[in-house]
Amino acid sequence: MKNRKLVMIPGPTPVARSIQDQMGRETVAFGDPDFVKDLKEVVNDLKEIFRTKGEAFVVAGTGTLAMEMGIANVVKEGDNVLVISHGYFGDRYAEICQRKGLNVDVLSSEWGTIVPVEEIEKKLSEKNYKAVTVTHVDTSTGVCAPVAEIGEVVKKYEDTVLVVDGVCATAAEPEYLDEMGIDVLITGSQKAFGVAPGLAIVLAGPKALERRKSLGTIREYYIDFEKWIPIMNDPSKYFGTPAVNMIWALQESLRLIKDEGVENRYKRHIKVARAMQAALEALGFKILAEKDHRAVTLSNVLYMDGIEDAEFRKVLAEEGVVVAGGLGAYAGKMFRLGHMGNIDTHYLVSTISAIERTLYRLGKKDVLGKGVKVLTEELAK
Ligand SMILES: Cc1ncc(COP(=O)(O)O)c(C=O)c1O
């Protein structure tokens, strides 16, 4: 019998049955009073969980649309923007900003490391930046940016808005907008929320909303905060058709998050990540990200000598686990393993065990049980 495939890529992540059920419901009119209530609840929950007095937006689209929405509402052509890049998705933000005709400076780090906060502080003291963007967890490197520290620095600059890409972090890494100085948080449904791909989620704090107002009419239409604010406040109004079933799915995901307790969820992610990373190291792999800046949502795992990427991932898929390949210069040199969202111990043990069986089939005969032992011990702590 063929193994069932566990999707352990860094998004989309496994979708819990109760969330799937929401996607399978019969679609209702978007003006249906029950749906209007549901969307309002989703918006309120997002503001409450991520702690902002500002606004929350949920629109059909992916994380990249959310990136565009995040920046388009807080700057205008010719403004100075500082992009902090810890990898592929930081570079993507730089490209988006360049296409918008912004005056972009990029601070990037070697893959696996972070840009020191002092460097960001120095840059901010040299020029008037209207916005700073940072990727909370860059999925290409598995590096987690010190967003709270960056927020403290940016807060000192009244004219500078901090935009955080939380696509691979939100609902797994703490993100409290107003306390942490995050003015815009952009994210997507398919990673730590554990919903299928299809929703772009954006939260904007008071400073970002003030900025939006000051810009007047912006060029963008679908992603204009001002077009959506009336709808998010009163979903019985129409601007663009809401993704009814996806919004129900997100509502269920938020229910699961509230049920677990968001702080508990953050703690669980730390525990899971450290256990998975210790297990992978026990099997002889190395993790790309420096220890102090490792994400809790995924691990970017460097192959040991003698293991070839395409063959490893093919055999691993036969053993029942799908992981993602490396990006950029790390294509062929590493795999990316997601461990975020609504996954339980079964997923973790099965994943490490499948990795052991794969290595065994590829000639590493001394690995069986080693990773699972470390994983189980770490999880039991
Ligand atoms: C950190 C980060 N930002 C942005 C994106 C883009 O999101 P999407 O692929 O949903 O457009 C991704 C996708 O993996 C990501 O990991």
CSV table of N, CA and C and ligand atoms in Angstrom, one decimal, residues 10 62-65 67 89 92 135 137-139 165-168 186 188 190-191, ligand 1:
chain,number,residue,atom,x,y,z
A,10,PRO,N,7.0,24.3,3.6
A,10,PRO,CA,6.6,25.5,4.4
A,10,PRO,C,5.4,26.3,3.8
A,62,THR,N,-3.0,36.1,-2.6
A,62,THR,CA,-1.9,35.4,-1.8
A,62,THR,C,-1.1,36.4,-1.1
A,63,GLY,N,0.0,35.8,-0.5
A,63,GLY,CA,0.9,36.7,0.3
A,63,GLY,C,1.5,37.8,-0.5
A,64,THR,N,1.8,37.5,-1.8
A,64,THR,CA,2.4,38.5,-2.6
A,64,THR,C,1.5,39.7,-2.8
A,65,LEU,N,0.2,39.5,-2.9
A,65,LEU,CA,-0.8,40.5,-3.0
A,65,LEU,C,-0.8,41.3,-1.7
A,67,MET,N,1.7,41.7,0.2
A,67,MET,CA,2.9,42.5,0.2
A,67,MET,C,2.7,43.8,-0.5
A,89,PHE,N,12.6,36.4,-0.1
A,89,PHE,CA,11.3,37.2,0.1
A,89,PHE,C,11.6,38.6,0.4
A,92,ARG,N,12.3,40.0,-2.8
A,92,ARG,CA,11.0,40.2,-3.5
A,92,ARG,C,10.4,41.6,-3.1
A,135,THR,N,11.1,41.1,6.5
A,135,THR,CA,10.4,39.8,6.5
A,135,THR,C,10.6,39.1,7.8
A,137,VAL,N,9.9,36.0,9.0
A,137,VAL,CA,10.7,34.8,8.8
A,137,VAL,C,10.9,34.6,7.3
A,138,ASP,N,12.1,34.7,6.8
A,138,ASP,CA,12.3,34.5,5.4
A,138,ASP,C,12.4,33.0,5.1
A,139,THR,N,11.4,32.6,4.3
A,139,THR,CA,11.2,31.1,4.1
A,139,THR,C,12.4,30.5,3.3
A,165,ASP,N,6.5,41.6,6.9
A,165,ASP,CA,6.0,40.4,6.1
A,165,ASP,C,6.0,39.2,7.0
A,166,GLY,N,4.7,38.9,7.4
A,166,GLY,CA,4.6,37.8,8.4
A,166,GLY,C,4.0,36.5,7.7
A,167,VAL,N,4.2,36.4,6.4
A,167,VAL,CA,3.6,35.3,5.7
A,167,VAL,C,4.1,34.0,6.3
A,168,CYS,N,5.3,33.9,6.7
A,168,CYS,CA,5.8,32.6,7.2
A,168,CYS,C,6.0,32.7,8.7
A,186,ILE,N,1.6,42.1,7.1
A,186,ILE,CA,1.0,41.4,5.9
A,186,ILE,C,1.2,39.9,6.0
A,188,GLY,N,-0.5,35.6,4.9
A,188,GLY,CA,-1.4,34.8,4.0
A,188,GLY,C,-2.0,33.7,4.8
A,190,GLN,N,-2.1,30.4,4.2
A,190,GLN,CA,-1.7,29.0,4.0
A,190,GLN,C,-0.5,28.4,4.8
A,191,LYS,N,-0.1,29.2,5.8
A,191,LYS,CA,1.1,28.7,6.5
A,191,LYS,C,0.7,28.4,8.0
B,1,LIG,C1,8.0,35.2,3.8
B,1,LIG,C2,7.1,35.1,2.6
B,1,LIG,N1,6.7,36.3,2.0
B,1,LIG,C3,5.9,36.2,0.9
B,1,LIG,C4,5.5,35.1,0.3
B,1,LIG,C5,4.6,35.1,-0.9
B,1,LIG,O1,3.4,34.5,-0.6
B,1,LIG,P1,2.5,33.8,-1.7
B,1,LIG,O2,3.3,32.7,-2.3
B,1,LIG,O3,1.3,33.4,-0.9
B,1,LIG,O4,2.2,34.8,-2.7
B,1,LIG,C6,6.0,33.9,0.8
B,1,LIG,C7,5.6,32.6,0.2
B,1,LIG,O5,6.1,31.5,0.6
B,1,LIG,C8,6.8,33.9,2.0
B,1,LIG,O6,7.3,32.8,2.5
